[in-house]
Amino acid sequence: MGDDSKTPGMYRVYASRQDQGWQLSLPGIGDIWVRRLTDAVNAATSFIAERKGISRDQVGTQLSVELSADLEPERRASTEAHLKAKRAQDEAALAYRKLAKRLQESGISGAEIALILGVSRQRVSQLLSSTQK
């Protein structure tokens, strides 16, 4: 049903900036234009449903924004930096939970753990409860 998507009813929509708006290309269906990118999914869904003769709730879309050659490398780099920071944050949170648990297991009270870690007692409680899940 969809273009190159693996899920039936899913359609990829390619958006590219054009003068005063965005051109939406829907492979095998056609192209439309929207003024704002925030309108792209809604407009594409309506367009696909109309062209295919199906209801809007049978249409899923995946928006792929194509940036200019000077912006695309910057987007890739910032996305990678964001993902790297997220991974580091997840690893740090896990290390914090493990440390709080080890401190507790060694007989240190929650209030003392809070002082050691520089967090509130409530945060210590959260850290310890998340290690039990």
Coordinates of C-alpha atoms in Angstrom, one line a residue:
M1 CA 0.0 0.0 0.0
G2 CA 2.8 2.4 0.9
D3 CA 5.7 3.5 -1.2
D4 CA 9.1 2.1 0.0
S5 CA 7.9 1.7 3.6
K6 CA 7.7 -1.7 5.2
T7 CA 4.4 -1.2 7.0
P8 CA 1.1 -1.4 5.0
G9 CA -0.6 2.0 5.1
M10 CA 2.6 3.8 5.8
Y11 CA 3.8 6.5 3.4
R12 CA 7.1 8.4 3.4
V13 CA 6.7 12.1 2.7
Y14 CA 9.8 14.0 1.5
A15 CA 9.8 17.7 2.4
S16 CA 12.1 20.3 0.9
R17 CA 12.2 24.0 1.4
Q18 CA 10.9 26.1 -1.5
D19 CA 10.7 29.9 -1.6
Q20 CA 7.8 30.7 0.7
G21 CA 7.0 27.1 1.9
W22 CA 7.6 23.4 1.6
Q23 CA 7.2 21.0 -1.3
L24 CA 6.0 17.6 -0.2
S25 CA 6.9 14.7 -2.5
L26 CA 5.0 11.5 -2.1
P27 CA 6.5 8.8 -4.3
G28 CA 4.0 7.2 -6.6
I29 CA 1.3 9.6 -5.5
G30 CA 2.3 13.2 -6.3
D31 CA 3.6 16.4 -4.9
I32 CA 1.8 19.1 -2.9
W33 CA 2.9 22.4 -1.3
V34 CA 2.4 23.7 2.2
R35 CA 3.3 27.0 3.7
R36 CA 4.5 25.6 7.0
L37 CA 6.3 22.4 7.7
T38 CA 4.1 21.9 10.7
D39 CA 1.2 21.4 8.3
A40 CA 3.0 18.7 6.3
V41 CA 1.8 15.5 8.0
N42 CA -1.8 16.6 8.1
A43 CA -1.8 17.8 4.4
A44 CA 0.0 14.7 3.2
T45 CA -2.4 12.4 5.1
S46 CA -5.4 14.1 3.5
F47 CA -3.8 14.1 0.1
I48 CA -2.9 10.4 0.2
A49 CA -6.4 9.4 1.6
E50 CA -8.1 11.4 -1.2
R51 CA -5.8 9.9 -4.0
K52 CA -6.1 6.4 -2.7
G53 CA -9.8 6.5 -1.9
I54 CA -9.3 5.5 1.7
S55 CA -10.0 7.1 5.1
R56 CA -7.4 9.3 6.8
D57 CA -7.2 6.8 9.7
Q58 CA -5.8 4.2 7.3
V59 CA -2.9 6.4 6.4
G60 CA 0.3 6.6 8.3
T61 CA 3.0 9.0 7.3
Q62 CA 6.7 9.3 8.0
L63 CA 8.1 12.8 7.3
S64 CA 11.7 13.1 6.0
V65 CA 13.0 16.6 5.8
E66 CA 15.6 17.3 3.2
L67 CA 17.8 20.2 4.1
S68 CA 20.2 22.2 1.9
A69 CA 23.7 20.9 1.4
D70 CA 25.1 23.5 3.8
L71 CA 22.7 22.6 6.6
E72 CA 22.6 18.8 6.3
P73 CA 26.1 18.2 7.7
E74 CA 25.3 20.5 10.7
R75 CA 22.1 18.6 11.3
R76 CA 23.9 15.2 11.3
A77 CA 26.6 16.5 13.6
S78 CA 24.2 18.0 16.1
T79 CA 22.0 14.9 16.0
E80 CA 25.0 12.7 16.7
A81 CA 26.2 15.0 19.5
H82 CA 22.7 14.9 21.1
L83 CA 22.6 11.1 20.9
K84 CA 26.1 10.8 22.4
A85 CA 25.1 13.1 25.2
K86 CA 21.9 11.1 25.8
R87 CA 23.9 7.9 26.0
A88 CA 26.4 9.5 28.4
Q89 CA 23.5 10.8 30.6
D90 CA 21.9 7.3 30.7
E91 CA 25.2 5.7 31.7
A92 CA 25.8 8.3 34.4
A93 CA 22.3 7.8 35.8
L94 CA 22.9 4.0 35.9
A95 CA 26.2 4.6 37.7
Y96 CA 24.5 6.9 40.2
R97 CA 21.8 4.3 40.9
K98 CA 24.3 1.5 41.4
L99 CA 26.4 3.7 43.7
A100 CA 23.4 4.6 45.8
K101 CA 22.5 1.0 46.1
R102 CA 26.0 0.0 47.1
L103 CA 26.1 2.8 49.7
Q104 CA 22.8 1.5 51.1
E105 CA 24.1 -2.1 51.1
S106 CA 27.1 -1.0 53.1
G107 CA 24.9 0.4 55.9
I108 CA 24.8 4.1 55.0
S109 CA 21.5 5.7 55.6
G110 CA 19.4 7.5 53.0
A111 CA 20.1 10.9 54.6
E112 CA 23.8 10.2 54.5
I113 CA 23.7 9.0 50.9
A114 CA 22.0 12.3 50.0
L115 CA 24.9 14.2 51.5
I116 CA 27.5 12.0 49.8
L117 CA 25.8 12.3 46.4
G118 CA 24.8 16.0 46.8
V119 CA 21.1 15.3 46.2
S120 CA 17.9 15.4 48.2
R121 CA 16.6 12.5 50.3
Q122 CA 13.7 12.2 47.9
R123 CA 16.1 11.8 45.0
V124 CA 18.0 9.1 47.0
S125 CA 14.6 7.3 47.5
Q126 CA 14.0 7.5 43.7
L127 CA 17.4 6.2 42.9
L128 CA 17.1 3.3 45.3
S129 CA 13.6 2.4 44.1
S130 CA 14.6 2.3 40.5
T131 CA 17.4 -0.2 41.2
Q132 CA 14.8 -2.6 42.6
K133 CA 12.8 -2.8 39.3

